[in-house]
Amino acid sequence: MSHLNVSVHSLFIDAQNHFWVGTSNGLFLLDKQFHIEKHIMLDNEHPKVFDIKEDREHNLWVATGIGVFYLQTKENDWKVTKCVQSQPANTAQCVLVASDGNVYVGFKNGLGIIRNKTMRFSKFLTVADGLISNWINCITEGEEGDIWIGTNSGITRYDQKSKCYNYYISGSNRSVAKIGNVLFFGGSKQVLCFNPEKAVFSFESNYKNKVFITNLEVDGKRINIGEKYNKQTILNQQITYTNEIKLNYENRNLALAFSNCSYSYGMQKYEYRLYPYQKEWNICNDGEGVSYVNLYAGKYSFQVRAIYPGKYNGEITTLKIKILPHWSQTWIFRIGVVLCVITILLYLFQKIKNQQCRRERMLCLEHDLDTANMLKEQEHNMSKEREQFFVQVAHDLRTPLTLIFAPLGELLLSTDKNSASYTKLQYILKSANSIQYLINQLLQVQKMKAGMLKLSICKTAIQDLVERSAFSFKEFAVQQGFEFNIDIDYNTDIYIDVEKMESVIKNLLSNAFKYTSAGGKISLTVFYNEQDGDGYCCVQVRDTGVGIALEHQSRIFSSFATGDQFPKYSTAVGIGLYIVRSTLELHHGFVKLASKVGEGSSFTLFIPEGKSHFADDNYKILESSENAEVDLLSEQAPTMSSIKNLNEWSLLIVEDNMEVRNYIVSLFSDKYRIYEACNGEEGIQMAGQLLPDLVITDVMMPIKDGFEFSKKLKSDSPTFHIPIIMLTAKAEDVDIIKATQLGIDDYLTKPFNAGVLKAKVENLLLQRQLLKNFYSKSLNLKFSDSAPEVGGEEAFMQKVINIIEANLTNDVFSAKMLAGLLNVSQPTLYRKIKDICQLSIIEVIRNVRISKAASLLLLKKYSVQEVCEMVGYNDYDTFRKHFVAKFKVSPSRYDNSAEHQ
């Protein structure tokens, strides 16, 4: 069979001298010359065959890798039947046909029993039924009919009473042979042989072997006689002769060792329990010892006995164990706890009784507190409503103030300064300015609370700021008999919003004069101070006035908060000091108050030096040059009358307030053609039909407001070029930003100055005319003799320029796109422009872009980079190259040399 290349697992010769071989490739039948006579098919395959046995009828039982097969002789052939398995057992490693006809099959996961050739497993045993191991390698039968089972862990004897008895005398039992009365078990490294009759213990000869307790350990430490452990002497004599032990609560972790002094140590097993902690007996499998941890206080009985194969158990050995309770579980402690609880209850009873009395008093106090909170909330709501009322009134007052300031300004200009009427008009103007100042303060409070106030930072000398702020108070101090001193001990440059900081100093000086009687002393001092290592420029205003009560000082900087003292001069509104504190906080500074009733007050402004503290703020830095007045046009610039007849200009006035609209009309009716509209919708229609040269519009109007009206005009091609001036009472930065984004040319807040409005209107119209002339001149138009009338060429070129100007920001605007917008072909357009001005289309587009850039630079409102992007250049180098080629000067220096161009 060597040519088959198979492994042989079993050999068997039956009663008919048939030679059977179990291999890794199935079951083979050999003849006397050891040639293969037959290869038996088992369940249509050839599984591994591990064992072969024969019964009394000379039939074969075969253990294979896929189960057990029964081979029955039939007319020189074999009938194969597979036994039905009741358990998920696969590999049958051995088989035994017992003398009683039962068949025992050893699997890798248990022992199966087939009774009366039913071909079914009537019983299946595992370690749960008493087997020493589920891995069964060999099976044989003893003289008395007991079944001896060899496993990986030891030997199990299965008797006729269906009980298992384990013997831990040999491991890895691979095979078994019986010679006479002796059993031979072969392992991986040894052979074990014994006589089963002598190996089985007889109870009559061994049951009197009593188990002795040989050792006691507490917390892993062996306890000796008379030794103290955890302040307790546990043993007074040997543990073997002790019937009872007492252990305190700290010694409740113990271990016991025991032995029956038998020489058959390898086979001996014990049963033990700690009653009543353990009701069932436990088998000691890991040596002669047992341990218990964290036993509860109480009485226990430790019981142990030896167990032997068969039905025999040894005598029970008993040790009584008493675990004393923890001190917290003793009766003395419990009685003490009860007494403490009674004492606490009596104390609580008295305390509750006292609390009831206090609760009655608290109810009265809570009622008073609720009343005070209600009054405080009412005061807060009233303050909020008052603030909203003042803000709304401030907005509403701007429009009627417009009708006061504008005519008043004209009257002052037309009135002789030496006349009595001029003096009265000055009083009226001063009162109107006071109203406007109060309105601006109210709106500033609103902006501060909404976080919308933006600083315009500028480097300023503190001495100039203080002297400018105090100038107007010097004459007043002399007239009213005040002693007003200015002491500047420290002069430096600081970064502040000049307008707001000047208003703060004037506010403090105004309050000082208000609350100081004539003859009093007021001082304005500048000095240096350090706070927490940071340097501050301090401005202090001190007076000898009435002072501020201590209870009012905590809320004096709140909006609309006033004291009990009534000012001698002016009135008390209660928003000035709120603006002072808020302004200092915007500058990352603070204000300190020191005051005493009857002695006067001192307000100190702490202004941080440098500008690093503004790093994370939203602010604007102003250079000193921005405050200078710039004359955009030279003295030789043409006037309106020299450019175009005034009556040829037309204005559209869009205003819902009829009085304001009539007043604006009266300002311009003598010089311009005037059109009127009462709302945004009507204004859109009139602008589209009449195409005025300039539009003046309000913001808050019915149907369509000024923003919607302006957006519509700037988005429609017929009206997008019309300049727009907004007149409105809304002076918030967000409204100005929105208007700028829509393309509004100028933004004036009500009340406005009539002269300023006239100047802005005339300036915008003048700029538009100058730009048109500038474009025409910059294009160098040259007309040929055969060209049509000049008027037609100018109209065509003006249309070309308008289209290019409308697409200035489009960096990809090309000749093809221009021809498409003019509805002519590109070659036709090229020829027509070339005939008129001797320039190509690309040169015309470039000249318009560069000319527009020059006009924007003259306005001095934008940086060179911004102008570059506004006229459709993405590359600054290309823009600079074209600009220099046109004007012979760089863009950054153009505004300085504009007068010479």
mmCIF file of C-alpha atoms in Angstrom, residues 297-481:
data_model
loop_
_atom_site.group_PDB
_atom_site.id
_atom_site.type_symbol
_atom_site.label_atom_id
_atom_site.label_comp_id
_atom_site.label_asym_id
_atom_site.label_seq_id
_atom_site.Cartn_x
_atom_site.Cartn_y
_atom_site.Cartn_z
ATOM 1 C CA ALA A 297 -20.088 38.288 60.772
ATOM 2 C CA GLY A 298 -21.804 35.152 62.136
ATOM 3 C CA LYS A 299 -21.393 31.484 63.000
ATOM 4 C CA TYR A 300 -20.158 28.976 60.403
ATOM 5 C CA SER A 301 -19.395 25.274 60.313
ATOM 6 C CA PHE A 302 -16.573 24.128 58.033
ATOM 7 C CA GLN A 303 -17.109 20.510 56.944
ATOM 8 C CA VAL A 304 -14.745 18.346 54.897
ATOM 9 C CA ARG A 305 -14.622 14.657 53.937
ATOM 10 C CA ALA A 306 -12.734 12.376 51.573
ATOM 11 C CA ILE A 307 -14.482 10.878 48.540
ATOM 12 C CA TYR A 308 -13.554 7.582 46.899
ATOM 13 C CA PRO A 309 -14.377 5.900 43.612
ATOM 14 C CA GLY A 310 -17.602 3.999 43.893
ATOM 15 C CA LYS A 311 -20.343 4.873 46.300
ATOM 16 C CA TYR A 312 -18.209 5.629 49.328
ATOM 17 C CA ASN A 313 -17.565 8.866 51.233
ATOM 18 C CA GLY A 314 -15.291 9.360 54.207
ATOM 19 C CA GLU A 315 -16.088 10.619 57.701
ATOM 20 C CA ILE A 316 -16.956 14.325 58.027
ATOM 21 C CA THR A 317 -14.516 16.552 59.921
ATOM 22 C CA THR A 318 -16.087 19.729 61.384
ATOM 23 C CA LEU A 319 -14.528 23.025 62.535
ATOM 24 C CA LYS A 320 -16.800 25.708 64.021
ATOM 25 C CA ILE A 321 -15.884 29.253 63.046
ATOM 26 C CA LYS A 322 -17.306 32.435 64.580
ATOM 27 C CA ILE A 323 -16.685 35.799 62.883
ATOM 28 C CA LEU A 324 -17.170 38.672 65.331
ATOM 29 C CA PRO A 325 -19.020 41.738 63.941
ATOM 30 C CA HIS A 326 -17.385 45.047 63.081
ATOM 31 C CA TRP A 327 -17.558 47.654 65.814
ATOM 32 C CA SER A 328 -20.150 49.499 63.739
ATOM 33 C CA GLN A 329 -22.376 46.398 63.865
ATOM 34 C CA THR A 330 -22.279 45.823 67.635
ATOM 35 C CA TRP A 331 -25.223 46.427 69.934
ATOM 36 C CA ILE A 332 -23.349 49.129 71.828
ATOM 37 C CA PHE A 333 -22.811 51.064 68.640
ATOM 38 C CA ARG A 334 -26.414 50.588 67.561
ATOM 39 C CA ILE A 335 -27.719 51.811 70.914
ATOM 40 C CA GLY A 336 -25.436 54.826 70.590
ATOM 41 C CA VAL A 337 -26.773 55.493 67.094
ATOM 42 C CA VAL A 338 -30.353 55.305 68.368
ATOM 43 C CA LEU A 339 -29.564 57.785 71.116
ATOM 44 C CA CYS A 340 -27.907 60.107 68.599
ATOM 45 C CA VAL A 341 -30.918 59.848 66.276
ATOM 46 C CA ILE A 342 -33.268 60.708 69.140
ATOM 47 C CA THR A 343 -31.090 63.679 70.043
ATOM 48 C CA ILE A 344 -31.019 64.844 66.419
ATOM 49 C CA LEU A 345 -34.790 64.469 66.122
ATOM 50 C CA LEU A 346 -35.301 66.559 69.237
ATOM 51 C CA TYR A 347 -32.893 69.137 67.833
ATOM 52 C CA LEU A 348 -34.655 69.123 64.456
ATOM 53 C CA PHE A 349 -38.025 69.452 66.132
ATOM 54 C CA GLN A 350 -36.834 72.520 67.989
ATOM 55 C CA LYS A 351 -35.151 73.816 64.832
ATOM 56 C CA ILE A 352 -38.338 73.364 62.773
ATOM 57 C CA LYS A 353 -40.238 75.197 65.424
ATOM 58 C CA ASN A 354 -37.745 78.050 65.258
ATOM 59 C CA GLN A 355 -37.812 77.973 61.438
ATOM 60 C CA GLN A 356 -41.558 78.395 61.449
ATOM 61 C CA CYS A 357 -41.099 81.606 63.347
ATOM 62 C CA ARG A 358 -38.373 82.723 60.992
ATOM 63 C CA ARG A 359 -40.448 81.698 57.968
ATOM 64 C CA GLU A 360 -43.175 84.045 59.030
ATOM 65 C CA ARG A 361 -40.634 86.837 59.248
ATOM 66 C CA MET A 362 -39.136 85.787 55.887
ATOM 67 C CA LEU A 363 -42.528 85.936 54.211
ATOM 68 C CA CYS A 364 -42.771 89.534 55.230
ATOM 69 C CA LEU A 365 -39.243 90.212 53.961
ATOM 70 C CA GLU A 366 -39.919 88.343 50.676
ATOM 71 C CA HIS A 367 -43.027 90.411 50.159
ATOM 72 C CA ASP A 368 -40.981 93.552 50.661
ATOM 73 C CA LEU A 369 -38.261 92.196 48.308
ATOM 74 C CA ASP A 370 -40.795 91.298 45.616
ATOM 75 C CA THR A 371 -42.222 94.741 45.885
ATOM 76 C CA ALA A 372 -38.740 96.251 45.544
ATOM 77 C CA ASN A 373 -37.925 93.994 42.551
ATOM 78 C CA MET A 374 -41.195 94.911 40.921
ATOM 79 C CA LEU A 375 -40.432 98.581 41.360
ATOM 80 C CA LYS A 376 -36.905 98.004 40.029
ATOM 81 C CA GLU A 377 -38.238 96.141 37.000
ATOM 82 C CA GLN A 378 -40.783 98.857 36.395
ATOM 83 C CA GLU A 379 -37.998 101.429 36.623
ATOM 84 C CA HIS A 380 -35.889 99.400 34.156
ATOM 85 C CA ASN A 381 -38.800 99.091 31.727
ATOM 86 C CA MET A 382 -39.560 102.749 32.078
ATOM 87 C CA SER A 383 -35.898 103.571 31.432
ATOM 88 C CA LYS A 384 -35.914 101.328 28.362
ATOM 89 C CA GLU A 385 -39.162 102.796 27.072
ATOM 90 C CA ARG A 386 -37.874 106.283 27.781
ATOM 91 C CA GLU A 387 -34.695 105.542 25.847
ATOM 92 C CA GLN A 388 -36.657 104.130 22.901
ATOM 93 C CA PHE A 389 -38.963 107.133 23.052
ATOM 94 C CA PHE A 390 -36.041 109.576 23.005
ATOM 95 C CA VAL A 391 -34.375 107.728 20.125
ATOM 96 C CA GLN A 392 -37.588 107.723 18.107
ATOM 97 C CA VAL A 393 -38.155 111.366 18.871
ATOM 98 C CA ALA A 394 -34.540 112.085 17.848
ATOM 99 C CA HIS A 395 -35.177 110.499 14.441
ATOM 100 C CA ASP A 396 -38.454 112.353 14.044
ATOM 101 C CA LEU A 397 -36.883 115.698 14.996
ATOM 102 C CA ARG A 398 -34.228 115.529 12.281
ATOM 103 C CA THR A 399 -36.726 116.321 9.491
ATOM 104 C CA PRO A 400 -38.258 119.470 11.086
ATOM 105 C CA LEU A 401 -34.748 120.585 12.119
ATOM 106 C CA THR A 402 -33.887 120.511 8.442
ATOM 107 C CA LEU A 403 -36.557 123.158 7.841
ATOM 108 C CA ILE A 404 -34.987 125.247 10.641
ATOM 109 C CA PHE A 405 -31.287 124.987 9.796
ATOM 110 C CA ALA A 406 -31.505 125.375 6.030
ATOM 111 C CA PRO A 407 -33.626 128.573 5.880
ATOM 112 C CA LEU A 408 -31.797 129.918 8.942
ATOM 113 C CA GLY A 409 -28.450 129.499 7.205
ATOM 114 C CA GLU A 410 -29.721 131.395 4.190
ATOM 115 C CA LEU A 411 -31.103 134.195 6.386
ATOM 116 C CA LEU A 412 -27.776 134.543 8.191
ATOM 117 C CA LEU A 413 -25.948 134.848 4.889
ATOM 118 C CA SER A 414 -28.323 137.511 3.632
ATOM 119 C CA THR A 415 -28.539 139.522 6.899
ATOM 120 C CA ASP A 416 -26.178 142.276 7.975
ATOM 121 C CA LYS A 417 -24.000 141.110 10.862
ATOM 122 C CA ASN A 418 -24.370 144.431 12.661
ATOM 123 C CA SER A 419 -28.149 144.364 12.698
ATOM 124 C CA ALA A 420 -30.313 143.288 15.647
ATOM 125 C CA SER A 421 -31.949 140.642 13.490
ATOM 126 C CA TYR A 422 -28.587 138.937 12.959
ATOM 127 C CA THR A 423 -28.075 138.600 16.730
ATOM 128 C CA LYS A 424 -31.541 137.088 17.161
ATOM 129 C CA LEU A 425 -30.864 134.673 14.321
ATOM 130 C CA GLN A 426 -27.637 133.666 16.067
ATOM 131 C CA TYR A 427 -29.634 132.838 19.228
ATOM 132 C CA ILE A 428 -31.996 130.730 17.152
ATOM 133 C CA LEU A 429 -29.051 128.928 15.503
ATOM 134 C CA LYS A 430 -27.435 128.279 18.896
ATOM 135 C CA SER A 431 -30.668 126.773 20.263
ATOM 136 C CA ALA A 432 -31.093 124.632 17.162
ATOM 137 C CA ASN A 433 -27.500 123.421 17.543
ATOM 138 C CA SER A 434 -28.222 122.464 21.155
ATOM 139 C CA ILE A 435 -31.221 120.450 20.041
ATOM 140 C CA GLN A 436 -29.149 118.777 17.344
ATOM 141 C CA TYR A 437 -26.360 117.981 19.858
ATOM 142 C CA LEU A 438 -28.885 116.350 22.200
ATOM 143 C CA ILE A 439 -30.380 114.356 19.321
ATOM 144 C CA ASN A 440 -26.922 113.143 18.301
ATOM 145 C CA GLN A 441 -26.196 112.058 21.865
ATOM 146 C CA LEU A 442 -29.433 110.082 22.026
ATOM 147 C CA LEU A 443 -28.585 108.312 18.767
ATOM 148 C CA GLN A 444 -25.041 107.704 19.982
ATOM 149 C CA VAL A 445 -26.434 105.932 23.074
ATOM 150 C CA GLN A 446 -28.445 103.666 20.801
ATOM 151 C CA LYS A 447 -25.400 102.867 18.680
ATOM 152 C CA MET A 448 -23.288 102.106 21.730
ATOM 153 C CA LYS A 449 -25.825 99.686 23.164
ATOM 154 C CA ALA A 450 -26.207 97.970 19.786
ATOM 155 C CA GLY A 451 -22.396 97.691 19.373
ATOM 156 C CA MET A 452 -22.554 99.594 16.067
ATOM 157 C CA LEU A 453 -20.259 102.476 16.984
ATOM 158 C CA LYS A 454 -16.995 102.441 15.003
ATOM 159 C CA LEU A 455 -13.956 104.491 16.010
ATOM 160 C CA SER A 456 -11.937 106.607 13.597
ATOM 161 C CA ILE A 457 -8.471 106.481 15.179
ATOM 162 C CA CYS A 458 -5.997 109.298 14.647
ATOM 163 C CA LYS A 459 -2.631 110.156 16.235
ATOM 164 C CA THR A 460 -3.229 113.332 18.268
ATOM 165 C CA ALA A 461 -1.248 115.447 20.731
ATOM 166 C CA ILE A 462 -3.025 115.391 24.085
ATOM 167 C CA GLN A 463 -2.142 119.075 24.745
ATOM 168 C CA ASP A 464 -3.870 120.208 21.536
ATOM 169 C CA LEU A 465 -6.913 118.077 22.346
ATOM 170 C CA VAL A 466 -7.282 119.436 25.884
ATOM 171 C CA GLU A 467 -6.754 123.088 24.907
ATOM 172 C CA ARG A 468 -9.227 122.791 22.035
ATOM 173 C CA SER A 469 -11.832 121.154 24.320
ATOM 174 C CA ALA A 470 -11.434 123.779 27.057
ATOM 175 C CA PHE A 471 -11.339 126.830 24.789
ATOM 176 C CA SER A 472 -15.076 127.472 24.738
ATOM 177 C CA PHE A 473 -15.291 127.216 28.559
ATOM 178 C CA LYS A 474 -12.651 129.877 29.319
ATOM 179 C CA GLU A 475 -14.840 132.829 28.385
ATOM 180 C CA PHE A 476 -17.817 131.294 30.214
ATOM 181 C CA ALA A 477 -15.717 130.852 33.367
ATOM 182 C CA VAL A 478 -14.668 134.514 33.294
ATOM 183 C CA GLN A 479 -18.238 135.712 32.716
ATOM 184 C CA GLN A 480 -19.707 133.596 35.559
ATOM 185 C CA GLY A 481 -16.878 134.118 38.036
#
